[in-house]
Amino acid sequence: MTNLSDQHALQLPSLVHTAKRLTTDAEAIAAAEAFAAAVKDTASHRDRERILPWQELDQWSASGLGGITVPRAYGGPEVSYVTLSEVFAIVCAADPALGQIPQNHFGLLGVLREIGTPAQKQRFYSEVLAGQRLGNAGPERRSSTSATILQTTTRLRRTPQGLRLTGTRFYSTGALFAHRVPVRALDDDDRPVQVWVPRDAAGLTVIDDWSSFGQRTTASGTVELDHVAVSEDDVLPIWQLADRPGLYGPTSQIIQAAIDLGIAQAAFDEAIAFVRAHARPWIDANVERAADDPHLIGDVGRLSVELHAAQAVLREAAETLDSLAAFTRQTNDTELDPDLSAQASVAVAEAKVLTTDIALKASEKLFELAGSSATRAAHNLDRHWRNARTHTLHDPVRWKLHLIGNYFLNGALPARHSWN
């Protein structure tokens, strides 16, 4: 188990020199299935002991999965959103921490795709295809002088010695394991920028102080930046995204939804297996096997319907994103019509509502179906609910429902940011 009192002695990520080059959607799905099979049996042990998945993430990098959204023009397979969401659902059914850790990796690649220069794309995409991982220096905690959590005190200053980055970030999922840590900051003109800082940069410290009861091995802790020297070439002008309708927000959110779907699938599968092998029927059922209890059978049927509904709506959302991405390729433009960008956000929000609901319901219903013996610590089945409850708090469903209702009732277009 990681010793939180020894936070500053944590290792740096190793370079993977044999990353596979995936070329098709089918290869990406096969790689996800192979990776999931390799990590599934040890997921409960990692959760119980909070063993950080360094080796597993090197396997992820070597598999080539980190490069599946890189455009074909830069040597990647540029898989569909349908495939991307399926990859995450497959991996997260095995271990949702190993899905959440690279979640921001793909969100960041979406930002690069929309506002990166050709030179930045060539350099960063090449690093990713070589197996390097992107972390995330997440939001700041709200200070007494900030009106909202989006107001930041992290600054990128131009000094006589060059650009320098200073600040503290929290909820930095993936940063500990990353080769680059993109950081949101304000420049000297108070414009939001994103700085892709090398993980080994002097003055960058990643602290493993994540102590949540769920998603325990994501190491979603703190990033400190103390006058970090920054190259001009590592800065992306994300202030431009506020006025540019695109897919970077829906891309981030569809991955979130796929993670929750994977958690739901894992909980459903565990419930079925436990009922078949261990659960006892209720005395009034007058059956020998719990699997023959008519009420239990009905509950499983209801869960199955709701799980399939979430899967279908997630796929429909992914197909919406695919059609819009195809449109941008045809027009050779990353900017969408505002109404089309809104349609993408609404489609993904609908999926997020259903995947959140089924992740929570399946992981809780598991115990009702399996019975009191399923609560024994040896089984560690509570990890599914802990993971679902923790991950689904990242972007509240109440605001997804507001986004959807406000769009259809009042024609209001969703705000443009990574949570929409």
CSV table of C-alpha atoms in Angstrom, one decimal:
chain,number,residue,atom,x,y,z
A,1,MET,CA,0.0,0.0,0.0
A,2,THR,CA,1.2,3.5,-0.8
A,3,ASN,CA,2.4,5.3,2.3
A,4,LEU,CA,0.9,8.8,2.2
A,5,SER,CA,3.5,10.1,4.6
A,6,ASP,CA,6.1,9.4,1.9
A,7,GLN,CA,4.2,11.2,-0.9
A,8,HIS,CA,7.2,13.0,-2.4
A,9,ALA,CA,9.3,9.8,-2.9
A,10,LEU,CA,6.9,8.3,-5.5
A,11,GLN,CA,8.4,7.1,-8.7
A,12,LEU,CA,8.3,8.6,-12.2
A,13,PRO,CA,6.6,6.7,-15.0
A,14,SER,CA,8.9,4.6,-17.1
A,15,LEU,CA,9.1,4.9,-20.9
A,16,VAL,CA,7.5,2.1,-22.9
A,17,HIS,CA,9.6,1.3,-25.9
A,18,THR,CA,7.5,-1.3,-27.5
A,19,ALA,CA,4.0,0.3,-27.9
A,20,LYS,CA,2.0,-1.5,-30.5
A,21,ARG,CA,0.6,0.5,-33.4
A,22,LEU,CA,-3.1,-0.3,-33.7
A,23,THR,CA,-4.5,0.4,-37.1
A,24,THR,CA,-8.2,-0.5,-37.0
A,25,ASP,CA,-11.3,-0.3,-34.7
A,26,ALA,CA,-11.3,-4.1,-34.5
A,27,GLU,CA,-7.7,-4.2,-33.3
A,28,ALA,CA,-8.6,-1.6,-30.6
A,29,ILE,CA,-11.5,-3.7,-29.3
A,30,ALA,CA,-9.3,-6.8,-29.3
A,31,ALA,CA,-6.6,-4.9,-27.4
A,32,ALA,CA,-9.1,-3.7,-24.8
A,33,GLU,CA,-10.5,-7.2,-24.3
A,34,ALA,CA,-7.0,-8.6,-23.9
A,35,PHE,CA,-6.0,-5.9,-21.5
A,36,ALA,CA,-9.2,-6.3,-19.5
A,37,ALA,CA,-8.6,-10.1,-19.2
A,38,ALA,CA,-5.1,-9.5,-18.0
A,39,VAL,CA,-6.0,-7.1,-15.2
A,40,LYS,CA,-9.5,-8.3,-14.0
A,41,ASP,CA,-8.5,-11.0,-11.6
A,42,THR,CA,-6.2,-8.7,-9.6
A,43,ALA,CA,-8.5,-5.7,-9.5
A,44,SER,CA,-10.1,-6.5,-6.2
A,45,HIS,CA,-6.7,-7.0,-4.6
A,46,ARG,CA,-5.4,-3.7,-5.9
A,47,ASP,CA,-8.5,-2.0,-4.5
A,48,ARG,CA,-8.3,-3.6,-1.1
A,49,GLU,CA,-4.7,-2.9,-0.6
A,50,ARG,CA,-4.6,0.3,-2.6
A,51,ILE,CA,-1.8,-0.9,-4.8
A,52,LEU,CA,-1.1,1.6,-7.5
A,53,PRO,CA,-1.2,0.1,-11.0
A,54,TRP,CA,2.2,1.1,-12.4
A,55,GLN,CA,2.7,-2.3,-14.1
A,56,GLU,CA,-0.8,-2.4,-15.5
A,57,LEU,CA,-0.5,1.1,-17.0
A,58,ASP,CA,2.7,0.0,-18.7
A,59,GLN,CA,0.7,-2.8,-20.1
A,60,TRP,CA,-1.9,-0.3,-21.3
A,61,SER,CA,0.8,1.8,-23.0
A,62,ALA,CA,2.4,-1.2,-24.6
A,63,SER,CA,-1.0,-2.4,-25.9
A,64,GLY,CA,-1.3,0.8,-28.1
A,65,LEU,CA,-4.6,1.7,-26.6
A,66,GLY,CA,-3.4,5.2,-25.6
A,67,GLY,CA,-3.1,6.1,-29.3
A,68,ILE,CA,-6.4,5.0,-30.7
A,69,THR,CA,-7.8,8.5,-31.2
A,70,VAL,CA,-4.7,9.9,-32.9
A,71,PRO,CA,-5.8,11.1,-36.4
A,72,ARG,CA,-4.7,9.0,-39.4
A,73,ALA,CA,-2.9,12.0,-40.8
A,74,TYR,CA,-0.5,11.7,-37.8
A,75,GLY,CA,-0.1,7.9,-37.9
A,76,GLY,CA,-3.0,6.8,-35.6
A,77,PRO,CA,-6.0,4.7,-36.2
A,78,GLU,CA,-8.5,7.5,-35.4
A,79,VAL,CA,-11.1,5.0,-34.1
A,80,SER,CA,-14.8,5.9,-34.0
A,81,TYR,CA,-16.5,7.2,-30.9
A,82,VAL,CA,-18.5,4.0,-30.8
A,83,THR,CA,-15.2,2.1,-30.5
A,84,LEU,CA,-13.8,4.6,-28.0
A,85,SER,CA,-16.8,4.2,-25.7
A,86,GLU,CA,-16.7,0.4,-26.0
A,87,VAL,CA,-13.0,0.3,-25.2
A,88,PHE,CA,-13.7,2.2,-21.9
A,89,ALA,CA,-16.7,0.1,-21.0
A,90,ILE,CA,-14.7,-3.1,-21.6
A,91,VAL,CA,-11.7,-2.0,-19.5
A,92,CYS,CA,-13.9,-0.5,-16.7
A,93,ALA,CA,-15.9,-3.7,-16.3
A,94,ALA,CA,-12.5,-5.3,-15.4
A,95,ASP,CA,-11.1,-2.4,-13.3
A,96,PRO,CA,-12.7,1.1,-13.5
A,97,ALA,CA,-9.6,2.8,-12.0
A,98,LEU,CA,-7.7,1.6,-15.1
A,99,GLY,CA,-10.3,3.3,-17.2
A,100,GLN,CA,-10.5,6.6,-15.2
A,101,ILE,CA,-6.7,7.0,-15.1
A,102,PRO,CA,-6.4,7.5,-19.0
A,103,GLN,CA,-9.8,9.2,-19.2
A,104,ASN,CA,-8.2,12.7,-19.2
A,105,HIS,CA,-5.6,11.4,-21.6
A,106,PHE,CA,-8.2,11.2,-24.3
A,107,GLY,CA,-10.0,14.4,-23.3
A,108,LEU,CA,-6.7,16.2,-23.6
A,109,LEU,CA,-6.1,14.7,-27.0
A,110,GLY,CA,-9.5,16.2,-28.0
A,111,VAL,CA,-8.3,19.6,-27.0
A,112,LEU,CA,-5.1,19.2,-28.9
A,113,ARG,CA,-7.0,18.2,-32.0
A,114,GLU,CA,-9.1,21.3,-31.9
A,115,ILE,CA,-6.6,24.0,-31.1
A,116,GLY,CA,-3.1,22.6,-31.4
A,117,THR,CA,-0.7,23.9,-34.1
A,118,PRO,CA,0.4,21.4,-36.7
A,119,ALA,CA,3.8,21.3,-35.0
A,120,GLN,CA,2.3,20.6,-31.6
A,121,LYS,CA,0.1,17.9,-33.0
A,122,GLN,CA,3.0,16.2,-34.8
A,123,ARG,CA,5.1,16.2,-31.6
A,124,PHE,CA,2.5,15.3,-29.0
A,125,TYR,CA,0.8,12.7,-31.2
A,126,SER,CA,4.2,11.1,-31.8
A,127,GLU,CA,4.8,10.9,-28.1
A,128,VAL,CA,1.4,9.3,-27.5
A,129,LEU,CA,1.8,6.7,-30.2
A,130,ALA,CA,5.2,5.8,-28.6
A,131,GLY,CA,3.3,4.9,-25.4
A,132,GLN,CA,3.5,8.1,-23.4
A,133,ARG,CA,0.6,9.0,-21.2
A,134,LEU,CA,-1.1,12.3,-20.4
A,135,GLY,CA,-2.2,13.1,-16.9
A,136,ASN,CA,-4.4,16.0,-15.7
A,137,ALA,CA,-3.7,18.8,-13.3
A,138,GLY,CA,-7.4,19.2,-12.3
A,139,PRO,CA,-9.4,22.1,-10.9
A,140,GLU,CA,-8.3,24.2,-8.0
A,141,ARG,CA,-10.1,24.2,-4.8
A,142,ARG,CA,-12.3,27.3,-4.6
A,143,SER,CA,-10.5,30.1,-2.7
A,144,SER,CA,-12.1,32.8,-0.6
A,145,THR,CA,-11.4,35.3,-3.5
A,146,SER,CA,-12.9,33.2,-6.3
A,147,ALA,CA,-16.6,33.5,-7.3
A,148,THR,CA,-16.6,30.1,-8.9
A,149,ILE,CA,-14.3,27.0,-9.1
A,150,LEU,CA,-13.5,28.0,-12.7
A,151,GLN,CA,-11.6,31.0,-11.5
A,152,THR,CA,-8.0,30.1,-11.1
A,153,THR,CA,-5.0,31.4,-9.3
A,154,THR,CA,-2.5,29.2,-11.2
A,155,ARG,CA,-0.5,31.6,-13.4
A,156,LEU,CA,1.8,31.3,-16.4
A,157,ARG,CA,4.0,34.4,-16.2
A,158,ARG,CA,6.5,35.8,-18.6
A,159,THR,CA,9.7,36.6,-16.8
A,160,PRO,CA,13.2,37.7,-17.9
A,161,GLN,CA,14.2,34.0,-17.6
A,162,GLY,CA,11.3,32.9,-19.7
A,163,LEU,CA,7.8,31.5,-19.0
A,164,ARG,CA,7.2,30.3,-15.5
A,165,LEU,CA,4.2,28.3,-14.1
A,166,THR,CA,3.1,28.5,-10.5
A,167,GLY,CA,0.0,27.1,-8.7
A,168,THR,CA,-1.7,24.2,-7.0
A,169,ARG,CA,-4.2,21.8,-8.6
A,170,PHE,CA,-6.5,19.1,-7.1
A,171,TYR,CA,-8.3,16.0,-8.4
A,172,SER,CA,-5.4,15.4,-10.8
A,173,THR,CA,-6.4,12.0,-12.1
A,174,GLY,CA,-3.6,10.3,-14.0
A,175,ALA,CA,-0.9,12.9,-13.3
A,176,LEU,CA,1.1,10.6,-11.0
A,177,PHE,CA,1.4,8.1,-13.8
A,178,ALA,CA,1.8,10.5,-16.7
A,179,HIS,CA,4.7,11.5,-18.9
A,180,ARG,CA,3.1,14.9,-19.4
A,181,VAL,CA,0.8,16.8,-17.1
A,182,PRO,CA,-1.3,19.4,-18.9
A,183,VAL,CA,-2.1,22.3,-16.5
A,184,ARG,CA,-4.8,24.9,-16.9
A,185,ALA,CA,-3.6,28.4,-16.0
A,186,LEU,CA,-4.1,32.1,-16.8
A,187,ASP,CA,-1.5,34.0,-18.8
A,188,ASP,CA,-0.4,37.6,-18.4
A,189,ASP,CA,-3.5,38.7,-20.3
A,190,ASP,CA,-5.8,36.7,-18.0
A,191,ARG,CA,-6.6,34.2,-20.7
A,192,PRO,CA,-6.9,30.5,-20.0
A,193,VAL,CA,-4.1,28.4,-21.4
A,194,GLN,CA,-3.1,24.8,-21.1
A,195,VAL,CA,0.5,24.0,-20.4
A,196,TRP,CA,1.7,20.5,-21.3
A,197,VAL,CA,4.4,20.1,-18.6
A,198,PRO,CA,6.8,17.2,-18.7
A,199,ARG,CA,6.3,15.0,-15.7
A,200,ASP,CA,10.0,15.3,-14.7
A,201,ALA,CA,10.1,19.1,-14.9
A,202,ALA,CA,11.9,20.8,-12.0
A,203,GLY,CA,9.3,22.4,-9.7
A,204,LEU,CA,6.5,20.0,-10.6
A,205,THR,CA,5.4,17.8,-7.7
A,206,VAL,CA,2.6,15.2,-7.8
A,207,ILE,CA,1.4,14.2,-4.4
A,208,ASP,CA,-0.5,11.0,-3.8
A,209,ASP,CA,-2.9,12.3,-1.2
A,210,TRP,CA,-6.0,10.7,-2.7
A,211,SER,CA,-8.0,9.0,0.1
A,212,SER,CA,-11.5,8.4,-1.4
A,213,PHE,CA,-13.4,5.2,-0.5
A,214,GLY,CA,-13.9,4.5,-4.2
A,215,GLN,CA,-11.7,4.5,-7.3
A,216,ARG,CA,-9.0,4.1,-4.7
A,217,THR,CA,-6.0,3.5,-7.1
A,218,THR,CA,-6.5,6.4,-9.5
A,219,ALA,CA,-4.1,8.5,-7.4
A,220,SER,CA,-6.3,11.6,-8.1
A,221,GLY,CA,-4.4,13.8,-5.8
A,222,THR,CA,-2.6,17.1,-5.8
A,223,VAL,CA,-0.2,18.8,-8.3
A,224,GLU,CA,2.1,21.6,-7.1
A,225,LEU,CA,3.9,23.9,-9.5
A,226,ASP,CA,6.7,26.1,-8.2
A,227,HIS,CA,8.1,28.4,-10.9
A,228,VAL,CA,8.2,25.6,-13.4
A,229,ALA,CA,10.1,26.6,-16.6
A,230,VAL,CA,7.8,26.3,-19.6
A,231,SER,CA,8.5,26.1,-23.3
A,232,GLU,CA,6.5,28.3,-25.6
A,233,ASP,CA,5.8,25.2,-27.7
A,234,ASP,CA,4.1,23.5,-24.8
A,235,VAL,CA,1.3,26.1,-24.4
A,236,LEU,CA,-2.2,25.6,-25.9
A,237,PRO,CA,-4.5,28.7,-26.1
A,238,ILE,CA,-7.7,27.1,-24.6
A,239,TRP,CA,-9.3,30.5,-24.3
A,240,GLN,CA,-10.1,30.0,-28.0
A,241,LEU,CA,-12.4,27.1,-27.2
A,242,ALA,CA,-14.9,29.3,-25.4
A,243,ASP,CA,-15.9,30.7,-28.8
A,244,ARG,CA,-15.5,27.6,-30.9
A,245,PRO,CA,-18.2,25.0,-30.9
A,246,GLY,CA,-16.6,21.6,-31.1
A,247,LEU,CA,-16.5,18.1,-29.7
A,248,TYR,CA,-13.9,18.3,-26.9
A,249,GLY,CA,-16.6,18.5,-24.2
A,250,PRO,CA,-18.8,15.7,-25.5
A,251,THR,CA,-15.6,13.6,-26.0
A,252,SER,CA,-14.7,13.9,-22.4
A,253,GLN,CA,-18.2,13.2,-21.2
A,254,ILE,CA,-18.9,10.2,-23.3
A,255,ILE,CA,-15.8,8.6,-21.7
A,256,GLN,CA,-17.2,9.4,-18.3
A,257,ALA,CA,-20.5,7.7,-19.3
A,258,ALA,CA,-18.6,4.6,-20.6
A,259,ILE,CA,-16.7,4.3,-17.3
A,260,ASP,CA,-20.0,4.2,-15.4
A,261,LEU,CA,-21.4,1.6,-17.9
A,262,GLY,CA,-18.4,-0.6,-17.3
A,263,ILE,CA,-19.0,-0.4,-13.5
A,264,ALA,CA,-22.6,-1.3,-14.0
A,265,GLN,CA,-21.7,-4.3,-16.1
A,266,ALA,CA,-19.2,-5.6,-13.6
A,267,ALA,CA,-21.8,-5.3,-10.7
A,268,PHE,CA,-24.5,-7.0,-12.8
A,269,ASP,CA,-22.1,-9.9,-13.7
A,270,GLU,CA,-21.0,-10.3,-10.1
A,271,ALA,CA,-24.6,-10.4,-8.9
A,272,ILE,CA,-25.4,-13.1,-11.4
A,273,ALA,CA,-22.4,-15.2,-10.5
A,274,PHE,CA,-22.9,-14.9,-6.8
A,275,VAL,CA,-26.6,-15.8,-6.9
A,276,ARG,CA,-25.9,-18.9,-9.0
A,277,ALA,CA,-23.0,-20.1,-6.8
A,278,HIS,CA,-23.7,-18.9,-3.3
A,279,ALA,CA,-27.1,-17.2,-2.6
A,280,ARG,CA,-29.8,-19.0,-0.6
A,281,PRO,CA,-33.5,-18.7,-1.6
A,282,TRP,CA,-35.9,-17.0,0.7
A,283,ILE,CA,-37.9,-19.5,2.8
A,284,ASP,CA,-41.3,-18.5,1.3
A,285,ALA,CA,-40.1,-19.0,-2.3
A,286,ASN,CA,-40.4,-22.8,-1.9
A,287,VAL,CA,-37.5,-23.4,-4.3
A,288,GLU,CA,-34.1,-25.1,-3.9
A,289,ARG,CA,-32.0,-22.5,-5.7
A,290,ALA,CA,-32.0,-18.7,-5.3
A,291,ALA,CA,-31.8,-18.5,-9.1
A,292,ASP,CA,-35.4,-20.0,-9.2
A,293,ASP,CA,-36.9,-17.3,-6.8
A,294,PRO,CA,-39.5,-15.6,-9.0
A,295,HIS,CA,-39.0,-12.2,-7.4
A,296,LEU,CA,-35.3,-12.4,-7.8
A,297,ILE,CA,-35.7,-13.4,-11.4
A,298,GLY,CA,-37.9,-10.4,-12.0
A,299,ASP,CA,-35.3,-8.1,-10.4
A,300,VAL,CA,-32.6,-9.4,-12.7
A,301,GLY,CA,-34.8,-8.9,-15.7
A,302,ARG,CA,-35.4,-5.3,-14.7
A,303,LEU,CA,-31.7,-4.7,-14.2
A,304,SER,CA,-30.9,-6.3,-17.6
A,305,VAL,CA,-33.4,-4.0,-19.4
A,306,GLU,CA,-32.0,-0.9,-17.7
A,307,LEU,CA,-28.4,-1.9,-18.5
A,308,HIS,CA,-29.3,-2.6,-22.1
A,309,ALA,CA,-31.1,0.8,-22.3
A,310,ALA,CA,-28.0,2.6,-21.0
A,311,GLN,CA,-25.8,0.7,-23.5
A,312,ALA,CA,-28.1,1.6,-26.4
A,313,VAL,CA,-28.3,5.3,-25.6
A,314,LEU,CA,-24.5,5.5,-25.1
A,315,ARG,CA,-24.0,3.9,-28.5
A,316,GLU,CA,-26.5,6.3,-30.0
A,317,ALA,CA,-24.6,9.2,-28.5
A,318,ALA,CA,-21.4,7.8,-29.8
A,319,GLU,CA,-22.9,7.5,-33.3
A,320,THR,CA,-24.0,11.2,-33.1
A,321,LEU,CA,-20.5,12.2,-32.3
A,322,ASP,CA,-19.2,10.0,-35.2
A,323,SER,CA,-21.5,11.7,-37.7
A,324,LEU,CA,-20.5,15.1,-36.5
A,325,ALA,CA,-16.8,14.2,-36.6
A,326,ALA,CA,-17.3,12.9,-40.2
A,327,PHE,CA,-18.9,16.3,-41.0
A,328,THR,CA,-15.9,18.2,-39.7
A,329,ARG,CA,-13.5,16.0,-41.8
A,330,GLN,CA,-15.5,16.6,-44.9
A,331,THR,CA,-15.5,20.4,-44.4
A,332,ASN,CA,-11.8,20.3,-43.2
A,333,ASP,CA,-12.8,22.3,-40.1
A,334,THR,CA,-12.8,21.5,-36.4
A,335,GLU,CA,-15.5,24.1,-35.7
A,336,LEU,CA,-19.1,23.0,-35.7
A,337,ASP,CA,-22.3,24.9,-36.0
A,338,PRO,CA,-23.4,25.8,-32.5
A,339,ASP,CA,-26.6,23.9,-32.9
A,340,LEU,CA,-24.7,20.7,-33.9
A,341,SER,CA,-22.3,21.1,-31.0
A,342,ALA,CA,-25.3,21.4,-28.7
A,343,GLN,CA,-26.8,18.2,-30.2
A,344,ALA,CA,-23.6,16.4,-29.3
A,345,SER,CA,-23.7,17.6,-25.7
A,346,VAL,CA,-27.4,16.8,-25.3
A,347,ALA,CA,-26.9,13.3,-26.7
A,348,VAL,CA,-24.0,12.5,-24.4
A,349,ALA,CA,-25.9,14.0,-21.4
A,350,GLU,CA,-28.8,11.6,-22.0
A,351,ALA,CA,-26.4,8.7,-22.0
A,352,LYS,CA,-24.7,10.0,-18.8
A,353,VAL,CA,-28.0,10.1,-16.9
A,354,LEU,CA,-28.7,6.5,-17.8
A,355,THR,CA,-25.2,5.1,-17.1
A,356,THR,CA,-25.1,6.9,-13.8
A,357,ASP,CA,-28.4,5.5,-12.7
A,358,ILE,CA,-27.6,1.9,-13.7
A,359,ALA,CA,-24.1,2.0,-12.2
A,360,LEU,CA,-25.6,3.0,-8.8
A,361,LYS,CA,-28.6,0.7,-9.0
A,362,ALA,CA,-26.7,-2.4,-10.2
A,363,SER,CA,-23.9,-2.0,-7.6
A,364,GLU,CA,-26.5,-1.6,-4.8
A,365,LYS,CA,-29.0,-4.2,-6.0
A,366,LEU,CA,-26.1,-6.7,-6.1
A,367,PHE,CA,-26.4,-7.1,-2.4
A,368,GLU,CA,-30.2,-7.4,-2.3
A,369,LEU,CA,-30.0,-10.1,-4.9
A,370,ALA,CA,-27.0,-12.0,-3.5
A,371,GLY,CA,-28.0,-11.8,0.2
A,372,SER,CA,-26.2,-11.1,3.4
A,373,SER,CA,-23.3,-13.4,2.7
A,374,ALA,CA,-22.3,-11.1,-0.2
A,375,THR,CA,-21.4,-8.4,2.3
A,376,ARG,CA,-18.5,-10.4,3.7
A,377,ALA,CA,-15.3,-8.4,3.5
A,378,ALA,CA,-13.6,-11.4,1.8
A,379,HIS,CA,-15.7,-10.9,-1.3
A,380,ASN,CA,-15.0,-7.1,-1.6
A,381,LEU,CA,-18.2,-6.7,-3.6
A,382,ASP,CA,-18.8,-3.3,-2.1
A,383,ARG,CA,-16.0,-2.0,-4.4
A,384,HIS,CA,-18.5,-1.8,-7.2
A,385,TRP,CA,-20.8,0.6,-5.3
A,386,ARG,CA,-17.9,2.6,-3.9
A,387,ASN,CA,-16.5,3.0,-7.4
A,388,ALA,CA,-19.9,3.9,-8.9
A,389,ARG,CA,-20.7,6.4,-6.1
A,390,THR,CA,-17.3,8.1,-6.3
A,391,HIS,CA,-17.0,8.3,-10.1
A,392,THR,CA,-20.6,9.5,-10.7
A,393,LEU,CA,-20.0,12.5,-8.5
A,394,HIS,CA,-17.6,14.1,-11.0
A,395,ASP,CA,-20.4,15.8,-12.9
A,396,PRO,CA,-23.8,15.8,-11.2
A,397,VAL,CA,-26.7,14.2,-13.0
A,398,ARG,CA,-29.0,17.0,-11.8
A,399,TRP,CA,-27.1,19.3,-14.1
A,400,LYS,CA,-27.4,16.9,-17.0
A,401,LEU,CA,-31.1,16.8,-16.6
A,402,HIS,CA,-31.1,20.6,-16.4
A,403,LEU,CA,-29.1,20.8,-19.6
A,404,ILE,CA,-31.4,18.4,-21.4
A,405,GLY,CA,-34.6,20.0,-20.2
A,406,ASN,CA,-33.4,23.6,-20.8
A,407,TYR,CA,-32.4,22.6,-24.4
A,408,PHE,CA,-35.8,21.1,-25.3
A,409,LEU,CA,-38.0,23.4,-23.4
A,410,ASN,CA,-36.2,26.7,-23.9
A,411,GLY,CA,-33.8,26.1,-26.8
A,412,ALA,CA,-30.9,26.9,-24.6
A,413,LEU,CA,-27.6,25.7,-25.9
A,414,PRO,CA,-25.3,24.0,-23.3
A,415,ALA,CA,-22.3,26.0,-22.0
A,416,ARG,CA,-19.0,25.0,-23.6
A,417,HIS,CA,-16.6,23.3,-21.3
A,418,SER,CA,-15.2,19.8,-20.5
A,419,TRP,CA,-18.3,18.8,-18.5
A,420,ASN,CA,-20.7,19.3,-21.4
